[in-house]
Amino acid sequence: MLGDWLAVFESLKDCYIDDAYSNIAVNEAIERHKECSSGFVRAFTKGVLRDSMRLDYCIDKLAAKGVSGVKKRTLIVLRMGIYAIDSLDSVPEYAAVSEAVALSKKVSKGSDRFVNAVLRGYIREKENISSVDDNLSIKYSFPEEVVALLKSQYGDETEKLLAALNNPPDLVIRPNTLKISKDALIEQLLKESVECGRTQQDENALVVIKGQPVGSKLFKEGYFSVQTLSSIRAIEAFSPKRGCRVLDMCAAPGGKSCAMAEIMGDEGEIVACDIYPHRLELIKAQAARLEIGIIRIPSLSCIPIAIIASMIIESLI
């Protein structure tokens, strides 16, 4: 069990401290901890990330110096502990405390007594601490500005919308049509104990029903990508054609650029930019895994253009 918690911690550390993409951080942590339960690690990590604001609110009520006085690594362990107490049905409360304390000894030395005290205090007081029904921002972990915007547009339906947005989405994969058909991918994944089904929402997407596709040989060899249904449909609506030229100004980590390349039959040109130079490497890695040849990464001199474009987009939102 500690191996699972350590993999979750490393994923969260990469996201909170190093500003990593969550899906990439989780995949890398699972690769490092090959014996971990990948499904548990993914669900746990994404759950903590979704619930961050509420978790920090609870910690702020319990820590003597507030959440701002807690060291970064210890804060991650506390977030994990409270989330496990509240949301992991497979982990009893006493086990959540025990695992969090054991984890703190490994990743945040000297904090184990503090972690134990805070989590036990939360178990005693959680009914009072968690009573934030009138504060939708804390209850559903959405910034107040977002909640205000939704209220202005949806009124009394806002809470239902926030609750729906917090529901974990299905794991969806996109077949790499340059290498394999959808039906053939379904058959090949079954051989690796991964069961997929079609979705009525999009003919080119597959929903994972059982198994862990990212750890499969087929994923490593570029036969499919993990991508949200909304991203897949956005690219299909854009409908790039064979031989056309595309400029993707905010391309990292490369999922949409690669999806366009597949639709274009790997014919034409896609110039993929991003504000951060190190994230351009993620695009290169995606294209290499999928054996896509038409994606071109610009020189660093082009990056200011991406920054300007990003500023323009933000000003319009």
GROMACS .gro file of C-alpha atoms in nm:
model
  317
    1MET     CA    1   0.000   0.000   0.000
    2LEU     CA    2   0.282   0.245   0.081
    3GLY     CA    3   0.409   0.202  -0.274
    4ASP     CA    4   0.073   0.323  -0.407
    5TRP     CA    5   0.076   0.623  -0.175
    6LEU     CA    6   0.433   0.707  -0.271
    7ALA     CA    7   0.342   0.699  -0.641
    8VAL     CA    8   0.047   0.932  -0.571
    9PHE     CA    9   0.270   1.165  -0.370
   10GLU     CA   10   0.527   1.185  -0.649
   11SER     CA   11   0.254   1.257  -0.904
   12LEU     CA   12   0.111   1.534  -0.688
   13LYS     CA   13   0.454   1.680  -0.611
   14ASP     CA   14   0.524   1.707  -0.983
   15CYS     CA   15   0.190   1.884  -1.036
   16TYR     CA   16   0.185   2.116  -0.733
   17ILE     CA   17   0.554   2.202  -0.711
   18ASP     CA   18   0.692   2.147  -1.062
   19ASP     CA   19   0.379   2.252  -1.257
   20ALA     CA   20   0.367   1.923  -1.450
   21TYR     CA   21   0.072   1.798  -1.655
   22SER     CA   22  -0.123   1.559  -1.432
   23ASN     CA   23  -0.157   1.279  -1.687
   24ILE     CA   24   0.215   1.284  -1.762
   25ALA     CA   25   0.307   1.303  -1.393
   26VAL     CA   26   0.087   1.003  -1.313
   27ASN     CA   27   0.220   0.798  -1.604
   28GLU     CA   28   0.580   0.865  -1.502
   29ALA     CA   29   0.514   0.779  -1.137
   30ILE     CA   30   0.345   0.452  -1.234
   31GLU     CA   31   0.638   0.368  -1.460
   32ARG     CA   32   0.878   0.421  -1.168
   33HIS     CA   33   0.664   0.215  -0.929
   34LYS     CA   34   0.582  -0.082  -1.149
   35GLU     CA   35   0.426  -0.282  -0.864
   36CYS     CA   36   0.171  -0.013  -0.775
   37SER     CA   37  -0.201  -0.036  -0.849
   38SER     CA   38  -0.220   0.200  -1.145
   39GLY     CA   39  -0.598   0.245  -1.129
   40PHE     CA   40  -0.582   0.339  -0.762
   41VAL     CA   41  -0.293   0.580  -0.822
   42ARG     CA   42  -0.473   0.757  -1.108
   43ALA     CA   43  -0.803   0.792  -0.924
   44PHE     CA   44  -0.636   0.905  -0.601
   45THR     CA   45  -0.415   1.162  -0.772
   46LYS     CA   46  -0.689   1.314  -0.984
   47GLY     CA   47  -0.925   1.321  -0.686
   48VAL     CA   48  -0.682   1.519  -0.471
   49LEU     CA   49  -0.616   1.763  -0.755
   50ARG     CA   50  -0.989   1.818  -0.811
   51ASP     CA   51  -1.054   1.869  -0.439
   52SER     CA   52  -0.752   2.091  -0.358
   53MET     CA   53  -0.938   2.403  -0.245
   54ARG     CA   54  -1.164   2.216  -0.003
   55LEU     CA   55  -0.874   2.012   0.133
   56ASP     CA   56  -0.668   2.327   0.197
   57TYR     CA   57  -0.968   2.487   0.367
   58CYS     CA   58  -0.985   2.191   0.609
   59ILE     CA   59  -0.610   2.197   0.675
   60ASP     CA   60  -0.624   2.571   0.739
   61LYS     CA   61  -0.879   2.510   1.013
   62LEU     CA   62  -0.663   2.245   1.181
   63ALA     CA   63  -0.302   2.361   1.149
   64ALA     CA   64  -0.193   2.604   1.423
   65LYS     CA   65  -0.029   2.840   1.171
   66GLY     CA   66  -0.286   2.780   0.898
   67VAL     CA   67  -0.230   2.619   0.561
   68SER     CA   68   0.029   2.882   0.466
   69GLY     CA   69   0.251   2.765   0.753
   70VAL     CA   70   0.268   2.404   0.631
   71LYS     CA   71   0.569   2.298   0.423
   72LYS     CA   72   0.493   2.196   0.066
   73ARG     CA   73   0.570   1.827   0.098
   74THR     CA   74   0.383   1.795   0.427
   75LEU     CA   75   0.089   1.979   0.276
   76ILE     CA   76   0.066   1.723  -0.004
   77VAL     CA   77   0.063   1.439   0.250
   78LEU     CA   78  -0.215   1.609   0.448
   79ARG     CA   79  -0.420   1.665   0.134
   80MET     CA   80  -0.383   1.295   0.054
   81GLY     CA   81  -0.478   1.192   0.407
   82ILE     CA   82  -0.794   1.404   0.426
   83TYR     CA   83  -0.902   1.303   0.077
   84ALA     CA   84  -0.853   0.936   0.165
   85ILE     CA   85  -1.057   0.975   0.484
   86ASP     CA   86  -1.341   1.142   0.295
   87SER     CA   87  -1.344   0.977  -0.045
   88LEU     CA   88  -1.159   0.644  -0.062
   89ASP     CA   89  -1.416   0.382   0.034
   90SER     CA   90  -1.153   0.109   0.013
   91VAL     CA   91  -0.938   0.276   0.281
   92PRO     CA   92  -1.071   0.287   0.641
   93GLU     CA   93  -1.006   0.606   0.837
   94TYR     CA   94  -0.746   0.447   1.065
   95ALA     CA   95  -0.563   0.308   0.760
   96ALA     CA   96  -0.564   0.648   0.590
   97VAL     CA   97  -0.397   0.804   0.894
   98SER     CA   98  -0.148   0.521   0.921
   99GLU     CA   99  -0.051   0.538   0.553
  100ALA     CA  100  -0.018   0.917   0.559
  101VAL     CA  101   0.205   0.903   0.869
  102ALA     CA  102   0.422   0.633   0.713
  103LEU     CA  103   0.446   0.836   0.393
  104SER     CA  104   0.545   1.151   0.584
  105LYS     CA  105   0.835   0.964   0.743
  106LYS     CA  106   0.963   0.886   0.395
  107VAL     CA  107   0.903   1.211   0.206
  108SER     CA  108   0.883   1.482   0.475
  109LYS     CA  109   1.102   1.373   0.763
  110GLY     CA  110   1.013   1.509   1.104
  111SER     CA  111   0.651   1.584   1.013
  112ASP     CA  112   0.494   1.250   1.112
  113ARG     CA  113   0.364   1.366   1.453
  114PHE     CA  114   0.216   1.679   1.299
  115VAL     CA  115   0.050   1.477   1.021
  116ASN     CA  116  -0.089   1.231   1.275
  117ALA     CA  117  -0.229   1.511   1.493
  118VAL     CA  118  -0.391   1.699   1.205
  119LEU     CA  119  -0.554   1.392   1.053
  120ARG     CA  120  -0.683   1.262   1.386
  121GLY     CA  121  -0.813   1.609   1.460
  122TYR     CA  122  -0.990   1.607   1.124
  123ILE     CA  123  -1.160   1.275   1.200
  124ARG     CA  124  -1.290   1.419   1.529
  125GLU     CA  125  -1.403   1.751   1.384
  126LYS     CA  126  -1.478   1.674   1.019
  127GLU     CA  127  -1.855   1.714   1.049
  128ASN     CA  128  -1.810   2.075   1.164
  129ILE     CA  129  -1.511   2.156   0.942
  130SER     CA  130  -1.669   2.017   0.626
  131SER     CA  131  -1.998   2.204   0.677
  132VAL     CA  132  -1.955   2.459   0.397
  133ASP     CA  133  -2.283   2.412   0.210
  134ASP     CA  134  -2.326   2.786   0.167
  135ASN     CA  135  -1.981   2.828   0.012
  136LEU     CA  136  -1.991   2.659  -0.327
  137SER     CA  137  -1.634   2.763  -0.404
  138ILE     CA  138  -1.497   2.563  -0.111
  139LYS     CA  139  -1.749   2.281  -0.133
  140TYR     CA  140  -1.668   2.202  -0.497
  141SER     CA  141  -1.311   2.342  -0.513
  142PHE     CA  142  -1.375   2.604  -0.780
  143PRO     CA  143  -1.237   2.960  -0.770
  144GLU     CA  144  -1.489   3.218  -0.650
  145GLU     CA  145  -1.465   3.400  -0.984
  146VAL     CA  146  -1.573   3.086  -1.169
  147VAL     CA  147  -1.862   3.025  -0.931
  148ALA     CA  148  -1.976   3.388  -0.970
  149LEU     CA  149  -1.962   3.360  -1.349
  150LEU     CA  150  -2.166   3.039  -1.346
  151LYS     CA  151  -2.423   3.192  -1.110
  152SER     CA  152  -2.463   3.489  -1.343
  153GLN     CA  153  -2.534   3.254  -1.633
  154TYR     CA  154  -2.710   2.956  -1.474
  155GLY     CA  155  -2.860   3.090  -1.150
  156ASP     CA  156  -3.011   2.816  -0.934
  157GLU     CA  157  -2.863   2.545  -1.157
  158THR     CA  158  -2.507   2.641  -1.061
  159GLU     CA  159  -2.461   2.385  -0.784
  160LYS     CA  160  -2.582   2.100  -1.006
  161LEU     CA  161  -2.337   2.211  -1.272
  162LEU     CA  162  -2.046   2.229  -1.027
  163ALA     CA  163  -2.128   1.882  -0.893
  164ALA     CA  164  -2.139   1.744  -1.247
  165LEU     CA  165  -1.806   1.905  -1.335
  166ASN     CA  166  -1.650   1.729  -1.035
  167ASN     CA  167  -1.758   1.385  -1.152
  168PRO     CA  168  -1.453   1.191  -1.277
  169PRO     CA  169  -1.476   1.159  -1.656
  170ASP     CA  170  -1.450   0.830  -1.840
  171LEU     CA  171  -1.105   0.727  -1.954
  172VAL     CA  172  -1.113   0.779  -2.330
  173ILE     CA  173  -0.858   0.676  -2.591
  174ARG     CA  174  -0.811   0.784  -2.953
  175PRO     CA  175  -0.690   0.518  -3.199
  176ASN     CA  176  -0.392   0.625  -3.410
  177THR     CA  177  -0.557   0.574  -3.747
  178LEU     CA  178  -0.218   0.604  -3.919
  179LYS     CA  179  -0.131   0.264  -3.769
  180ILE     CA  180  -0.450   0.078  -3.675
  181SER     CA  181  -0.827   0.079  -3.714
  182LYS     CA  182  -1.064   0.120  -3.421
  183ASP     CA  183  -1.193  -0.237  -3.442
  184ALA     CA  184  -0.843  -0.383  -3.467
  185LEU     CA  185  -0.734  -0.179  -3.164
  186ILE     CA  186  -1.025  -0.314  -2.959
  187GLU     CA  187  -0.919  -0.670  -3.043
  188GLN     CA  188  -0.551  -0.610  -2.972
  189LEU     CA  189  -0.619  -0.438  -2.638
  190LEU     CA  190  -0.828  -0.736  -2.526
  191LYS     CA  191  -0.513  -0.947  -2.560
  192GLU     CA  192  -0.353  -0.714  -2.305
  193SER     CA  193  -0.651  -0.742  -2.065
  194VAL     CA  194  -0.791  -0.400  -2.159
  195GLU     CA  195  -1.160  -0.386  -2.251
  196CYS     CA  196  -1.290  -0.089  -2.449
  197GLY     CA  197  -1.632   0.009  -2.576
  198ARG     CA  198  -1.764   0.252  -2.832
  199THR     CA  199  -1.935   0.575  -2.731
  200GLN     CA  200  -2.235   0.728  -2.903
  201GLN     CA  201  -2.086   1.073  -2.850
  202ASP     CA  202  -1.801   1.023  -3.096
  203GLU     CA  203  -1.733   0.753  -3.352
  204ASN     CA  204  -1.354   0.790  -3.326
  205ALA     CA  205  -1.330   0.757  -2.947
  206LEU     CA  206  -1.319   0.447  -2.729
  207VAL     CA  207  -1.414   0.435  -2.361
  208VAL     CA  208  -1.202   0.214  -2.138
  209ILE     CA  209  -1.424  -0.025  -1.945
  210LYS     CA  210  -1.161  -0.237  -1.773
  211GLY     CA  211  -0.782  -0.249  -1.751
  212GLN     CA  212  -0.494  -0.003  -1.770
  213PRO     CA  213  -0.423   0.085  -2.134
  214VAL     CA  214  -0.138   0.330  -2.070
  215GLY     CA  215   0.083   0.051  -1.938
  216SER     CA  216   0.024  -0.162  -2.245
  217LYS     CA  217   0.271  -0.240  -2.522
  218LEU     CA  218   0.025  -0.093  -2.772
  219PHE     CA  219   0.043   0.246  -2.604
  220LYS     CA  220   0.421   0.247  -2.596
  221GLU     CA  221   0.429   0.158  -2.966
  222GLY     CA  222   0.197   0.445  -3.055
  223TYR     CA  223  -0.123   0.269  -3.152
  224PHE     CA  224  -0.342   0.505  -2.949
  225SER     CA  225  -0.343   0.813  -2.727
  226VAL     CA  226  -0.535   0.904  -2.414
  227GLN     CA  227  -0.741   1.216  -2.479
  228THR     CA  228  -1.058   1.369  -2.339
  229LEU     CA  229  -1.372   1.340  -2.543
  230SER     CA  230  -1.406   1.719  -2.559
  231SER     CA  231  -1.056   1.753  -2.707
  232ILE     CA  232  -1.124   1.486  -2.968
  233ARG     CA  233  -1.447   1.655  -3.073
  234ALA     CA  234  -1.282   1.997  -3.085
  235ILE     CA  235  -1.027   1.873  -3.339
  236GLU     CA  236  -1.296   1.701  -3.542
  237ALA     CA  237  -1.495   2.027  -3.551
  238PHE     CA  238  -1.183   2.207  -3.673
  239SER     CA  239  -1.165   1.941  -3.946
  240PRO     CA  240  -0.813   1.983  -4.087
  241LYS     CA  241  -0.761   1.844  -4.439
  242ARG     CA  242  -0.480   1.646  -4.597
  243GLY     CA  243  -0.199   1.872  -4.713
  244CYS     CA  244  -0.308   2.182  -4.526
  245ARG     CA  245  -0.086   2.394  -4.302
  246VAL     CA  246  -0.183   2.443  -3.936
  247LEU     CA  247  -0.043   2.670  -3.665
  248ASP     CA  248  -0.106   2.541  -3.312
  249MET     CA  249  -0.010   2.829  -3.082
  250CYS     CA  250  -0.060   2.653  -2.745
  251ALA     CA  251   0.024   2.298  -2.840
  252ALA     CA  252   0.185   2.128  -2.537
  253PRO     CA  253   0.169   1.849  -2.446
  254GLY     CA  254   0.082   1.775  -2.809
  255GLY     CA  255  -0.239   1.574  -2.801
  256LYS     CA  256  -0.440   1.799  -3.031
  257SER     CA  257  -0.150   1.851  -3.273
  258CYS     CA  258  -0.106   1.475  -3.302
  259ALA     CA  259  -0.481   1.423  -3.347
  260MET     CA  260  -0.480   1.674  -3.632
  261ALA     CA  261  -0.184   1.500  -3.793
  262GLU     CA  262  -0.370   1.170  -3.784
  263ILE     CA  263  -0.681   1.324  -3.941
  264MET     CA  264  -0.458   1.481  -4.209
  265GLY     CA  265  -0.304   1.143  -4.289
  266ASP     CA  266   0.036   1.279  -4.186
  267GLU     CA  267   0.035   1.497  -4.497
  268GLY     CA  268   0.090   1.874  -4.481
  269GLU     CA  269   0.249   2.069  -4.197
  270ILE     CA  270   0.166   2.148  -3.834
  271VAL     CA  271   0.374   2.411  -3.658
  272ALA     CA  272   0.340   2.345  -3.285
  273CYS     CA  273   0.431   2.628  -3.044
  274ASP     CA  274   0.414   2.677  -2.670
  275ILE     CA  275   0.504   2.947  -2.420
  276TYR     CA  276   0.745   2.724  -2.228
  277PRO     CA  277   1.045   2.581  -2.415
  278HIS     CA  278   1.071   2.268  -2.197
  279ARG     CA  279   0.715   2.170  -2.287
  280LEU     CA  280   0.806   2.157  -2.653
  281GLU     CA  281   0.991   1.836  -2.567
  282LEU     CA  282   0.659   1.681  -2.467
  283ILE     CA  283   0.524   1.748  -2.817
  284LYS     CA  284   0.833   1.592  -2.975
  285ALA     CA  285   0.794   1.284  -2.756
  286GLN     CA  286   0.426   1.245  -2.847
  287ALA     CA  287   0.495   1.277  -3.220
  288ALA     CA  288   0.784   1.031  -3.199
  289ARG     CA  289   0.575   0.771  -3.012
  290LEU     CA  290   0.296   0.797  -3.269
  291GLU     CA  291   0.542   0.803  -3.562
  292ILE     CA  292   0.406   1.134  -3.690
  293GLY     CA  293   0.628   1.327  -3.928
  294ILE     CA  294   0.450   1.652  -4.016
  295ILE     CA  295   0.471   1.827  -3.678
  296ARG     CA  296   0.740   2.093  -3.677
  297ILE     CA  297   0.868   2.247  -3.356
  298PRO     CA  298   0.978   2.610  -3.412
  299SER     CA  299   1.305   2.758  -3.297
  300LEU     CA  300   1.314   2.941  -2.963
  301SER     CA  301   1.292   3.269  -3.153
  302CYS     CA  302   0.929   3.185  -3.232
  303ILE     CA  303   0.829   3.141  -2.868
  304PRO     CA  304   0.758   3.514  -2.807
  305ILE     CA  305   0.488   3.486  -3.075
  306ALA     CA  306   0.319   3.217  -2.868
  307ILE     CA  307   0.343   3.436  -2.559
  308ILE     CA  308   0.180   3.728  -2.740
  309ALA     CA  309  -0.094   3.502  -2.875
  310SER     CA  310  -0.159   3.368  -2.525
  311MET     CA  311  -0.191   3.722  -2.389
  312ILE     CA  312  -0.437   3.813  -2.662
  313ILE     CA  313  -0.648   3.504  -2.592
  314GLU     CA  314  -0.654   3.576  -2.216
  315SER     CA  315  -0.764   3.933  -2.282
  316LEU     CA  316  -1.061   3.807  -2.482
  317ILE     CA  317  -1.184   3.558  -2.222
   0.00000   0.00000   0.00000
